[in-house]
PDB file of C-alpha atoms and ligand atoms in Angstrom:
ATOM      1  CA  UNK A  30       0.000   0.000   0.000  1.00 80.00           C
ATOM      2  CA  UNK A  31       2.683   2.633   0.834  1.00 95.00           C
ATOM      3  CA  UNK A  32       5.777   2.934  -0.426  1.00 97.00           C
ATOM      4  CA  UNK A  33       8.494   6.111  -0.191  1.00 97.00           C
ATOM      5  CA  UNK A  34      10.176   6.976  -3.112  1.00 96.00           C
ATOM      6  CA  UNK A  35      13.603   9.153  -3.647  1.00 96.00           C
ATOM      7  CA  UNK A  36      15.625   9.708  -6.696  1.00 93.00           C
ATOM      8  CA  UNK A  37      14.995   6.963  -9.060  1.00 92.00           C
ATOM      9  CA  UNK A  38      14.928   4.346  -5.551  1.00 96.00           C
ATOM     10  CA  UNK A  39      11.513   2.961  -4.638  1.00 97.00           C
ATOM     11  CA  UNK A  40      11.168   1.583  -1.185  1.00 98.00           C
ATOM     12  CA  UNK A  41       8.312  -0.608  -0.446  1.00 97.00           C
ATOM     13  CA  UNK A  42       6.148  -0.490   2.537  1.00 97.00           C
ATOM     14  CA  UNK A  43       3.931  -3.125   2.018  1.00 94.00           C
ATOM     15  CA  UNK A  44       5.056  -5.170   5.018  1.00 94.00           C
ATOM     16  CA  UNK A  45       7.389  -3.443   8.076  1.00 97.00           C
ATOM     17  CA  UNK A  46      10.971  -2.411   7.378  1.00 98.00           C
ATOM     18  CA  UNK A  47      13.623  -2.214   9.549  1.00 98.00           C
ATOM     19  CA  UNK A  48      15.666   1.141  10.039  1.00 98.00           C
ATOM     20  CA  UNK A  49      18.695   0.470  11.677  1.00 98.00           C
ATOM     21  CA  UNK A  50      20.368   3.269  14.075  1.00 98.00           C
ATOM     22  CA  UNK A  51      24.044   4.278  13.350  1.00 97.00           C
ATOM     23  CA  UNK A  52      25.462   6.536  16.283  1.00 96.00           C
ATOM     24  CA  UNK A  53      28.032   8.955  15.510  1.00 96.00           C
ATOM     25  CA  UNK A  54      28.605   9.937  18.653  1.00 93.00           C
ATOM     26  CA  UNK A  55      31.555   9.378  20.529  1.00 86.00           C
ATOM     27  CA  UNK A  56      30.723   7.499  23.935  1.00 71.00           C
ATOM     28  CA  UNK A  57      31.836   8.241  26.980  1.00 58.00           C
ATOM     29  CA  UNK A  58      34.337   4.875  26.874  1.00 57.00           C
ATOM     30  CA  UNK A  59      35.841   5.893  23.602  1.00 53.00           C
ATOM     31  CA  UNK A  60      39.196   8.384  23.499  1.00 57.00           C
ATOM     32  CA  UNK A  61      40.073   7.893  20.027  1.00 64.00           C
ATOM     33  CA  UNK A  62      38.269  10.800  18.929  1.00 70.00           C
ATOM     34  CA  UNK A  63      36.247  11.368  16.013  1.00 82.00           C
ATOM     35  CA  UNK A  64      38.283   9.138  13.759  1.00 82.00           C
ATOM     36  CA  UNK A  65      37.599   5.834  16.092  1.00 81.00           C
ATOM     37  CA  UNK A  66      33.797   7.139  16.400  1.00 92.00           C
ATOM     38  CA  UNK A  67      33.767   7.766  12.445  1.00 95.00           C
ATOM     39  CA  UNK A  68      35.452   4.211  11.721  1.00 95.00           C
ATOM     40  CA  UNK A  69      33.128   2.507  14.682  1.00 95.00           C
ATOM     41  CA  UNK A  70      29.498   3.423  12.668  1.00 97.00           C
ATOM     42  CA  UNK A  71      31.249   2.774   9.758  1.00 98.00           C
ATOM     43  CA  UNK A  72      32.178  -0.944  10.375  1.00 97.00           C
ATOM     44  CA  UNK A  73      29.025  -0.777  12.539  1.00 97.00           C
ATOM     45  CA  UNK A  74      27.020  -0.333   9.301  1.00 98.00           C
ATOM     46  CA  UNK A  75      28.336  -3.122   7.332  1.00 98.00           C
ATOM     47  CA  UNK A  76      26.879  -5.109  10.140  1.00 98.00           C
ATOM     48  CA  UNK A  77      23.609  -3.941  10.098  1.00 98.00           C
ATOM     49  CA  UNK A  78      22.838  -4.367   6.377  1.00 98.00           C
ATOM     50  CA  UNK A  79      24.376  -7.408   6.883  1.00 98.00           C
ATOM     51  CA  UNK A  80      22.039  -8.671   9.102  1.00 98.00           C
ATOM     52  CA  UNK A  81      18.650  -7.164   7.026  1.00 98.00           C
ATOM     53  CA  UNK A  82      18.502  -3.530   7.745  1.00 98.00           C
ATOM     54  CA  UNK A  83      16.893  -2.065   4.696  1.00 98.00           C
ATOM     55  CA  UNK A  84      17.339   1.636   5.806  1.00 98.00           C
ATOM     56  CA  UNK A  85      20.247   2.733   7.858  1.00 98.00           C
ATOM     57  CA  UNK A  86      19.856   5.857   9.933  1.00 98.00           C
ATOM     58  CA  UNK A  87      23.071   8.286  10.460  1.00 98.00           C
ATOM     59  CA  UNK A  88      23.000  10.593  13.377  1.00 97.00           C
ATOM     60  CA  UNK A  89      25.286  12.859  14.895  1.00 96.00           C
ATOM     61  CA  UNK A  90      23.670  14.444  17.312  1.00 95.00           C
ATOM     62  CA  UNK A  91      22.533  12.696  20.701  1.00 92.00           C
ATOM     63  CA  UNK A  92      18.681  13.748  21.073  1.00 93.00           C
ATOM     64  CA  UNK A  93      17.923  11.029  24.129  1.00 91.00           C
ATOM     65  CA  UNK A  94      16.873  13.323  27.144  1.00 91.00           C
ATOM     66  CA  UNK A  95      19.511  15.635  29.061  1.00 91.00           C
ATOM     67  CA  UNK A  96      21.927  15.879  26.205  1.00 90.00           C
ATOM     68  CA  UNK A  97      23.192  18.607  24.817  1.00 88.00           C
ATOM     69  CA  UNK A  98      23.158  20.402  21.308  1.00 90.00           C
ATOM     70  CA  UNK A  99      26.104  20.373  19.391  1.00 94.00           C
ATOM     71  CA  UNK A 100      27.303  23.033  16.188  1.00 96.00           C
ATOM     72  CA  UNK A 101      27.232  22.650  12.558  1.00 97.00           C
ATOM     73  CA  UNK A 102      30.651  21.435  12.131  1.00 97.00           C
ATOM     74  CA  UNK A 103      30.958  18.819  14.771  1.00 95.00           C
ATOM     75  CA  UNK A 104      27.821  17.289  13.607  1.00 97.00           C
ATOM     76  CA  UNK A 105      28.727  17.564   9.447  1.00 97.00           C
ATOM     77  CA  UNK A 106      32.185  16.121  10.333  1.00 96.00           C
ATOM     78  CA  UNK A 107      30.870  13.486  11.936  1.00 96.00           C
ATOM     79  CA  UNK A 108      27.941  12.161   9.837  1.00 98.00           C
ATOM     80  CA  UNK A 109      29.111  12.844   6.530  1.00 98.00           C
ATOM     81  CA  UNK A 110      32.218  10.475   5.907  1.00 98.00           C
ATOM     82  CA  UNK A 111      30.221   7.847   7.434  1.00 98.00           C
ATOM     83  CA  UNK A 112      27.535   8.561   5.005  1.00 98.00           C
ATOM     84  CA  UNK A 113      30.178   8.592   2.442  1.00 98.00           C
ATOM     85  CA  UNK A 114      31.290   4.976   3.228  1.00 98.00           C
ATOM     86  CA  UNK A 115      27.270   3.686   3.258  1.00 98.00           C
ATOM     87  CA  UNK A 116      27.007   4.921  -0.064  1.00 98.00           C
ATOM     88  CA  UNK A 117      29.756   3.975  -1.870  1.00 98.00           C
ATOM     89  CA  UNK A 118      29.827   0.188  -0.929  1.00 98.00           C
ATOM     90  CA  UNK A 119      26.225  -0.548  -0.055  1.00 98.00           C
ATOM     91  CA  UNK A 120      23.065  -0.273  -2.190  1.00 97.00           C
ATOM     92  CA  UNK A 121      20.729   0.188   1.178  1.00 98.00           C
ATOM     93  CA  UNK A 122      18.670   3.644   2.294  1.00 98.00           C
ATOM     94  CA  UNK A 123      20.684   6.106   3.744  1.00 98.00           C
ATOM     95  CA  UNK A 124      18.501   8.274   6.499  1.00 98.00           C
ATOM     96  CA  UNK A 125      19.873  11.315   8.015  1.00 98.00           C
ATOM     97  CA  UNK A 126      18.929  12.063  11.371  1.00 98.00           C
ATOM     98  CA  UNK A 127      19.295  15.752  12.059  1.00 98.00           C
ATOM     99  CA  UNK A 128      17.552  19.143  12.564  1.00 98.00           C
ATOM    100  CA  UNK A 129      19.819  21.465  11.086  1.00 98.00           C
ATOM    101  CA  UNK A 130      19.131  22.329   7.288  1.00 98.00           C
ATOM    102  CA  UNK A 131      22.858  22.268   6.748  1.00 98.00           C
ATOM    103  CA  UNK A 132      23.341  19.298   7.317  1.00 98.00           C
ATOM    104  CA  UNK A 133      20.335  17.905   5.760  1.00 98.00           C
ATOM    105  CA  UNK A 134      21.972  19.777   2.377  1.00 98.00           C
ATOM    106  CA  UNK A 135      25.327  18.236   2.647  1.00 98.00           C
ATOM    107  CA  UNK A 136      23.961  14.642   3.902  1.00 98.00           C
ATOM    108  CA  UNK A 137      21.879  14.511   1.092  1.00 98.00           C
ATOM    109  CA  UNK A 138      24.557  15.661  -1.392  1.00 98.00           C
ATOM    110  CA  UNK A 139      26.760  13.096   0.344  1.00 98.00           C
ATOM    111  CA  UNK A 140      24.073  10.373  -0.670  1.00 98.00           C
ATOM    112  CA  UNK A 141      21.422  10.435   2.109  1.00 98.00           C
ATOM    113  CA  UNK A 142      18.026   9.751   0.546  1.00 98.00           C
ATOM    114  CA  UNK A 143      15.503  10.310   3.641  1.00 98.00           C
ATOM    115  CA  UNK A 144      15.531  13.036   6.122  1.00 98.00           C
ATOM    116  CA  UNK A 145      14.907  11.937   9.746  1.00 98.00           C
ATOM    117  CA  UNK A 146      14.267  15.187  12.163  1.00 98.00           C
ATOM    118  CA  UNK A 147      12.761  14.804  15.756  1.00 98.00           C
ATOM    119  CA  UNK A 148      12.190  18.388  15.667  1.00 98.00           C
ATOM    120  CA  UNK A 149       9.579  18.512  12.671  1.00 98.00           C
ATOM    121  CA  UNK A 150      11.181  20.606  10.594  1.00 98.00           C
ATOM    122  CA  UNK A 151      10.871  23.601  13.064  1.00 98.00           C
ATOM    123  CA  UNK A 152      14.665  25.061  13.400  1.00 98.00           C
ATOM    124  CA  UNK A 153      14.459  28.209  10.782  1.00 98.00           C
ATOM    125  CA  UNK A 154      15.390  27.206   7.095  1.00 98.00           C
ATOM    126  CA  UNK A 155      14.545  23.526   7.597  1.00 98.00           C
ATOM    127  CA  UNK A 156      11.213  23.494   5.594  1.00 98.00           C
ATOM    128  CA  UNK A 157      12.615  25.424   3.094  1.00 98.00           C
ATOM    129  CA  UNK A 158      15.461  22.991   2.541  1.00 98.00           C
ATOM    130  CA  UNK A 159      13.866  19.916   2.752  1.00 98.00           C
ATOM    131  CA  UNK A 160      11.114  20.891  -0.060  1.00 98.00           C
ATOM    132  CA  UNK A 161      13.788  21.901  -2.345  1.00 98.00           C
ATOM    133  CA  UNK A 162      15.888  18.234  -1.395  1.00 98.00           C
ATOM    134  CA  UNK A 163      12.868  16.837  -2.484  1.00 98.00           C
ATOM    135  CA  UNK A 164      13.421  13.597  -0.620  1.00 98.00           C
ATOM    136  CA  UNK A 165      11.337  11.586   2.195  1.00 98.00           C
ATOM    137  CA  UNK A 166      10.975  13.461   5.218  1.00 98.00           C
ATOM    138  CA  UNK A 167       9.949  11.789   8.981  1.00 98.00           C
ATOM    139  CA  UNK A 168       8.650  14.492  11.039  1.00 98.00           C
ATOM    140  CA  UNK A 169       8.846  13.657  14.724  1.00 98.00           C
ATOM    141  CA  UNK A 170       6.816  15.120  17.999  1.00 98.00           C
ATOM    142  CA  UNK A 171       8.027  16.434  20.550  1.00 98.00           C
ATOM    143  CA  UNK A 172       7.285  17.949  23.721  1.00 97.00           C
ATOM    144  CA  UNK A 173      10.534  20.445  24.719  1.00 94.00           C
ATOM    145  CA  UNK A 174      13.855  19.912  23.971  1.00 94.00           C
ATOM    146  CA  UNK A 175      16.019  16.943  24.994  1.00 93.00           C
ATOM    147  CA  UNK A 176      17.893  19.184  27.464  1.00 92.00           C
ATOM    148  CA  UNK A 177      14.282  19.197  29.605  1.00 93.00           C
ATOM    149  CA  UNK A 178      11.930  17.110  27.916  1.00 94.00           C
ATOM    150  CA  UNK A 179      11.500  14.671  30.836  1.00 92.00           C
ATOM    151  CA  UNK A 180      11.094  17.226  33.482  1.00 92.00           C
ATOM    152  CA  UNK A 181       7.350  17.045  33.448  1.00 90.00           C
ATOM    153  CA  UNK A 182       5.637  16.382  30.343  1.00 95.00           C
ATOM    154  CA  UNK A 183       2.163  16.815  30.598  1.00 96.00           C
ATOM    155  CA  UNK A 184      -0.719  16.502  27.835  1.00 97.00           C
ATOM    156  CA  UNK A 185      -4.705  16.613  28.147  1.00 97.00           C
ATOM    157  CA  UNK A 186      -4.950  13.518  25.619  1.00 98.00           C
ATOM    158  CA  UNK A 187      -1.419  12.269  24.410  1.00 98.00           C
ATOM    159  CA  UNK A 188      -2.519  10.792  21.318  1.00 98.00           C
ATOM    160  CA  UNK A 189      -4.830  13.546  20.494  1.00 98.00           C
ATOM    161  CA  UNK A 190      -2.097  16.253  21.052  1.00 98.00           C
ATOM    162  CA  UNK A 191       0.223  14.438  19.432  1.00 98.00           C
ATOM    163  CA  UNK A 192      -2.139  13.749  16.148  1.00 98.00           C
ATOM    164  CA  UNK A 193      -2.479  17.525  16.043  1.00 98.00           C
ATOM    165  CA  UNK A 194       1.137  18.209  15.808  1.00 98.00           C
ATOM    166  CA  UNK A 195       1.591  15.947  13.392  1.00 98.00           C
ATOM    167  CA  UNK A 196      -1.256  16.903  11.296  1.00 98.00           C
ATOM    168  CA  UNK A 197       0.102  20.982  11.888  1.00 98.00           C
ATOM    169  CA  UNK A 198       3.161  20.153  10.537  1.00 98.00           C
ATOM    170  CA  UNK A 199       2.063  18.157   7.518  1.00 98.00           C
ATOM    171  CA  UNK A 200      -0.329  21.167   6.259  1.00 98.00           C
ATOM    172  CA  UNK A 201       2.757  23.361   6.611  1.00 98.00           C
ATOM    173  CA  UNK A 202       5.258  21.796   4.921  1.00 98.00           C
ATOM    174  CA  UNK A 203       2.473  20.524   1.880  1.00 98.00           C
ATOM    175  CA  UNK A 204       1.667  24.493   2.264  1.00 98.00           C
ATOM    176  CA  UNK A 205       5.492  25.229   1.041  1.00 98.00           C
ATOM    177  CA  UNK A 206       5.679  23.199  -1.868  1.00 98.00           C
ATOM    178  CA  UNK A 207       6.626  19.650   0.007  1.00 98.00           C
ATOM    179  CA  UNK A 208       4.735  16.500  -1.583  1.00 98.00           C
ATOM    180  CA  UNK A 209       2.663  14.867   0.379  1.00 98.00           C
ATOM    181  CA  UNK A 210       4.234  11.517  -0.785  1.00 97.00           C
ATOM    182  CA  UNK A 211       7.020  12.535   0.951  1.00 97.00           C
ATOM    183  CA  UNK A 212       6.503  12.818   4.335  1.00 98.00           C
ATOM    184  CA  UNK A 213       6.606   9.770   6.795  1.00 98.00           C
ATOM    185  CA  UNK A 214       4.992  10.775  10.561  1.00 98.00           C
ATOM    186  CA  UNK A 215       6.465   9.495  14.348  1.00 98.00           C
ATOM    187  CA  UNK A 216       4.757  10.055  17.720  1.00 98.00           C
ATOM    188  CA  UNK A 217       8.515  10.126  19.308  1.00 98.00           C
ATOM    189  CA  UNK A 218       8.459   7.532  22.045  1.00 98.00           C
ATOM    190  CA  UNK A 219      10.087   8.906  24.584  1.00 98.00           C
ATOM    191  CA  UNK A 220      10.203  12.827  24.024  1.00 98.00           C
ATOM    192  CA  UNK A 221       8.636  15.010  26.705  1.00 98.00           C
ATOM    193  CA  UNK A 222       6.487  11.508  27.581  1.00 98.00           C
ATOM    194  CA  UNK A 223       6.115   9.471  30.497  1.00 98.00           C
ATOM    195  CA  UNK A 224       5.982   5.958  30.877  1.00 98.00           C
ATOM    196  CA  UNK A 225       1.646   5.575  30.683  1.00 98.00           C
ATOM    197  CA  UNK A 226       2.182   8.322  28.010  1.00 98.00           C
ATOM    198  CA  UNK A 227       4.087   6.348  26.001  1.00 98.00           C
ATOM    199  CA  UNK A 228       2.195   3.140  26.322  1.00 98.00           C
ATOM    200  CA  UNK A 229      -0.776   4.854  25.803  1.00 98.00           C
ATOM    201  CA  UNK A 230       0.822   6.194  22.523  1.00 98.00           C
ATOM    202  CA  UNK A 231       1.316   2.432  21.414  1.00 98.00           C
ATOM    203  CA  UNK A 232      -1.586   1.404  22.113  1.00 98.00           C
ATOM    204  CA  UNK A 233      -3.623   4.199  20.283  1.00 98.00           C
ATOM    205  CA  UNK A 234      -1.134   3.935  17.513  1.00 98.00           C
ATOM    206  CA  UNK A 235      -3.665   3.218  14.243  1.00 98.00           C
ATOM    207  CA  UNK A 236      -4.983   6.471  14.814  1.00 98.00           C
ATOM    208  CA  UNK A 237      -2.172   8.273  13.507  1.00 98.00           C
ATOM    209  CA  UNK A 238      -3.355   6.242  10.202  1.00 97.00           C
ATOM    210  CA  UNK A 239      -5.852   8.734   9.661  1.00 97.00           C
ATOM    211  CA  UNK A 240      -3.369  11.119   8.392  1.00 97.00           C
ATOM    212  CA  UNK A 241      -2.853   8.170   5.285  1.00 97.00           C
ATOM    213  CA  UNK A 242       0.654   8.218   5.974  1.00 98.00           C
ATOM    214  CA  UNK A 243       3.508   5.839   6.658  1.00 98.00           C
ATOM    215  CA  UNK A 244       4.182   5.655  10.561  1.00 98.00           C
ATOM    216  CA  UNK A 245       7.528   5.029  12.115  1.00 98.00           C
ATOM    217  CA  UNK A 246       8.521   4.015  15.332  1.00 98.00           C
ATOM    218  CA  UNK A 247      11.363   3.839  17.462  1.00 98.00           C
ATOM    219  CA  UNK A 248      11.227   2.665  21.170  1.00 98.00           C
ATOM    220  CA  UNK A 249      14.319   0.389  21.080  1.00 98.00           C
ATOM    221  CA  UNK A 250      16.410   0.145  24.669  1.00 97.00           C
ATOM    222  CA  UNK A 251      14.402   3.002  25.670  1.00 98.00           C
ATOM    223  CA  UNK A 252      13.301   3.906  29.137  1.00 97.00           C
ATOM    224  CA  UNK A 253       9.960   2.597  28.212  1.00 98.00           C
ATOM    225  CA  UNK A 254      11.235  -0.781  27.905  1.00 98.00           C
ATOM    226  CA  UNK A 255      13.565  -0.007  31.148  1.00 98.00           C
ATOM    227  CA  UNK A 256      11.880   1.716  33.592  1.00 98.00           C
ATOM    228  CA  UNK A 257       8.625  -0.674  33.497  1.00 98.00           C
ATOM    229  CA  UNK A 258      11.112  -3.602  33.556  1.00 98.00           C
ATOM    230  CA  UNK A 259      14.173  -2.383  36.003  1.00 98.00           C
ATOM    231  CA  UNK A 260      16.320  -3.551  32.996  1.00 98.00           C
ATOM    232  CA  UNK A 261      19.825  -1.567  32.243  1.00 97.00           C
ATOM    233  CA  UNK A 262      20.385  -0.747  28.821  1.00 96.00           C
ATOM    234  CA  UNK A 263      21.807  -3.956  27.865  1.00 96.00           C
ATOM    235  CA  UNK A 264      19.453  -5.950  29.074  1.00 98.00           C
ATOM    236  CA  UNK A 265      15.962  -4.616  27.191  1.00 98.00           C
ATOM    237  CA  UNK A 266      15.912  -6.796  24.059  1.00 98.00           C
ATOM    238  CA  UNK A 267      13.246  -8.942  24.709  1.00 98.00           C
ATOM    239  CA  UNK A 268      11.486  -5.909  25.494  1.00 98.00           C
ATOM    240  CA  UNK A 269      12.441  -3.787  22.777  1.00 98.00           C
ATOM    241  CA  UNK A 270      11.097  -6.832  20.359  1.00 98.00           C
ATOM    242  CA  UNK A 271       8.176  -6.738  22.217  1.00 98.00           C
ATOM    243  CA  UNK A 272       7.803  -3.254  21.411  1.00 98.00           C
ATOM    244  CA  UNK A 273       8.696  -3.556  17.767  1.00 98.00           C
ATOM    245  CA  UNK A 274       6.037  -6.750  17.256  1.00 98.00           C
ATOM    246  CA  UNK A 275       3.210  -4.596  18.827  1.00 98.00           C
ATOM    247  CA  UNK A 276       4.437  -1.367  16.735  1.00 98.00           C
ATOM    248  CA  UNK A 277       4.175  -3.657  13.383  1.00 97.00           C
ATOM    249  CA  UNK A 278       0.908  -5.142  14.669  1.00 96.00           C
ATOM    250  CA  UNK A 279      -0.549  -1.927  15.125  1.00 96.00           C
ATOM    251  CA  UNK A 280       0.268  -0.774  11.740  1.00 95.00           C
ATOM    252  CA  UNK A 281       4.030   0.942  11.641  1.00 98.00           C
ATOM    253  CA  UNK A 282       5.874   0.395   8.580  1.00 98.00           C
ATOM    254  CA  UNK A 283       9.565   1.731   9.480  1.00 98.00           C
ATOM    255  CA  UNK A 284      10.926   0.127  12.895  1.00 98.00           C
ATOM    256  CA  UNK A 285      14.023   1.891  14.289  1.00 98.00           C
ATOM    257  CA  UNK A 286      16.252  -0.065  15.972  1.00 98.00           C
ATOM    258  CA  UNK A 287      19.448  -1.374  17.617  1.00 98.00           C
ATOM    259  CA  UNK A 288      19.549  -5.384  17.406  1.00 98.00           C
ATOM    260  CA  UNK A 289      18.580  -5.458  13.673  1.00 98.00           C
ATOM    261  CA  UNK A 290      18.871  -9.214  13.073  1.00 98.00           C
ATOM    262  CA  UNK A 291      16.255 -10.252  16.209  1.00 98.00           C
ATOM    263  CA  UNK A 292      14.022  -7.434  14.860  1.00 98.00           C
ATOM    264  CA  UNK A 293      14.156  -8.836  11.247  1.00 98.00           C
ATOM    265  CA  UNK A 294      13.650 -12.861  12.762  1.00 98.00           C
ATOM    266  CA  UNK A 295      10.747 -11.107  14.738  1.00 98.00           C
ATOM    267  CA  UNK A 296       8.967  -9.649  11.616  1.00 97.00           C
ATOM    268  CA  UNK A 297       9.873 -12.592   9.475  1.00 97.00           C
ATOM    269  CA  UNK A 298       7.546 -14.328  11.794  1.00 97.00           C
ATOM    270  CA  UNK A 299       4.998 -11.809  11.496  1.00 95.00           C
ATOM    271  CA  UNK A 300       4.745 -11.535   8.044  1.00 92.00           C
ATOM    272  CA  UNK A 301       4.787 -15.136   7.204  1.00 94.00           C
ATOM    273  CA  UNK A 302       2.086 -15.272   9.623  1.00 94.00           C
ATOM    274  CA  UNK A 303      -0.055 -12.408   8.257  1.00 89.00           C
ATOM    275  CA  UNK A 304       0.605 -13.846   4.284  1.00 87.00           C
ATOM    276  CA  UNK A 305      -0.794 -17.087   5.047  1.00 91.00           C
ATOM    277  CA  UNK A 306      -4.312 -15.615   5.224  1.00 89.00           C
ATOM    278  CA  UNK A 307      -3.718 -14.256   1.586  1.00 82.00           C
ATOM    279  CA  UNK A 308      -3.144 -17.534   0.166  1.00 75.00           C
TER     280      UNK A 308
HETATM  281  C1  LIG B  12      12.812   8.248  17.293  1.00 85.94           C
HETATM  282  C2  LIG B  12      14.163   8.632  17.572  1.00 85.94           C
HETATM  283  C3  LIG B  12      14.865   9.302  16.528  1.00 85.94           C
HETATM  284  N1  LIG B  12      14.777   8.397  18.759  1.00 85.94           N
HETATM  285  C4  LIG B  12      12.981   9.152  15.132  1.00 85.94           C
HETATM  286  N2  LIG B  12      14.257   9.536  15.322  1.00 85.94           N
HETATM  287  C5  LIG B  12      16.035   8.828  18.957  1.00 85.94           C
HETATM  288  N3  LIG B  12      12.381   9.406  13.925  1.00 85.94           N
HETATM  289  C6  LIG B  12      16.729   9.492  17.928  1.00 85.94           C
HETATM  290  C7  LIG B  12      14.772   7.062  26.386  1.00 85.94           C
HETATM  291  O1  LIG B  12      13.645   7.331  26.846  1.00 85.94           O
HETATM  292  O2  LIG B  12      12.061   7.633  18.200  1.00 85.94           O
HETATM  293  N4  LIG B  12      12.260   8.514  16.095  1.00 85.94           N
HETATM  294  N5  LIG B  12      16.140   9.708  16.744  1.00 85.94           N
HETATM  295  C8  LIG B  12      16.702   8.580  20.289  1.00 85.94           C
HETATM  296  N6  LIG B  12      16.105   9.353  21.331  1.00 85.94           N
HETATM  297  C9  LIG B  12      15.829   8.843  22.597  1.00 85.94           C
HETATM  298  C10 LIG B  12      14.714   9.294  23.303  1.00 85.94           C
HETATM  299  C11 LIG B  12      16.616   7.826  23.143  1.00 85.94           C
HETATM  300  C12 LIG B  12      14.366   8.730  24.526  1.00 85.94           C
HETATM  301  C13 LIG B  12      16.301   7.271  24.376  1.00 85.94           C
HETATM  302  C14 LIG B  12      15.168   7.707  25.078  1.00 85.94           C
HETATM  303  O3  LIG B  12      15.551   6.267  26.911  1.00 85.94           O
END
């Protein structure tokens, strides 16, 4: 039923895709710099499309809550040789997760073919430039900033407000020229939420599928999947597929995520399942 479409490559949406999340940003256990972080996503790339990622999205800027912004050139020097590498020896989506219309320019002229940005297209330029990229854009909700967005989030009716964002954004980027075949929607698990929040938002899911447009999700290792289990980061797989099964049951067609080959087993399953009945 959906599909995205960029350049001359078609992506099909017909059953859920994985999106797998490439981290340029050096953690706190890494002192090699930028050139081991740079070389780390890169090698950490050829794993994921190894193991079934169809879309692979670059980021260079931390957005999970408390962290801080970082400039132009830290983030461009980061993201774009590893976007570079992706391009020039795989044949996979390339997804650029940023806010800043600079980099969303250069990514793109790098070989990026989607534009991921939790902030909706809202920092000043950033319509403007995606339109005239003319590529798929995911526009993301969120309540805040990450610097503060868990301080107290508070909403009326999650998924209503959050529907209404969306839906704000969409008429005002269609209003500057975007196609409306272009732009893929998020609730943002996670940003300015808390935990009933975001269950709420998963559960309520389908009704973002009254805007007609492709959904994504990403909840992997988050403090959803912690906090209600008192499991550290590492340990929040089975959760996180959890998540990811429910997401795809309720309708999302790109999953972002960390452990890309037990996400693709879990769909596998899934889709085998829900192709039977079409026999
Ligand atoms: C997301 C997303 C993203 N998440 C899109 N892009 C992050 N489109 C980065 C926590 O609660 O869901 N959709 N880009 C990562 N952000 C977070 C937020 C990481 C919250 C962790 C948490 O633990």
């Amino acid at each position: 039923m959906f599909e995205i479409k960029s350049g001359d490559k078609i992506l099909s949406l017909t059953s859920p895709v994985v999106m797998a999340i490439i981290n340029v940003t050096p953690d706190s256990f890494s002192d090699g710099g930028q050139h081991a972080t740079v070389k780390q996503a890169c090698e950490h790339a050829d794993k994921v499309i190894a193991e079934g990622a169809l879309i692979v999205d670059i980021g260079g800027e931390s957005t999970r809550p408390g962290a801080d912004t970082v400039s132009v050139d830290q983030e461009l020097s980061r993201v774009i040789p590893v976007i570079e590498y992706v391009a020039k020896n795989h044949d996979v989506w390339i997804s650029i997760d940023t806010s800043k219309p600079e980099v969303m320019e250069k990514a793109v002229a790098a070989g990026a073919h989607i534009i991921n940005d939790v902030r909706a297209l809202q920092e000043p330029g950033a319509v403007a430039m995606a339109t005239s990229l003319d590529v798929p854009v995911c526009l993301m909700h969120m309540q805040g900033q990450p610097k503060d967005m868990q301080d107290s989030p508070e909403y009326e009716n999650v998924m209503d407000q959050v529907s209404e964002f969306l839906s704000l954004r969409l008429d005002y980027c269609v209003a500057a020229g975007m196609p409306r075949e272009n732009i893929i929607l998020d609730p943002g698990f996670g940003f300015g939420k808390t935990l009933e929040h975001n269950y709420e938002l998963l559960a309520k899911l389908p009704e973002l599928h009254s805007l007609h447009l492709p959904v994504l999700v990403g909840l992997s290792r988050k403090s959803m999947i912690g906090d209600l289990l008192q499991r550290s980061v590492d340990e929040r797989l089975a959760g996180s597929l959890a998540g990811a099964m429910i997401a795809a049951q309720q309708g999302a067609q790109i999953l972002r995520v960390h452990d890309v080959k037990e996400t693709v087993d879990a769909l596998t399953v899934m889709s085998a399942t829900m192709a039977s009945l079409h026999q």
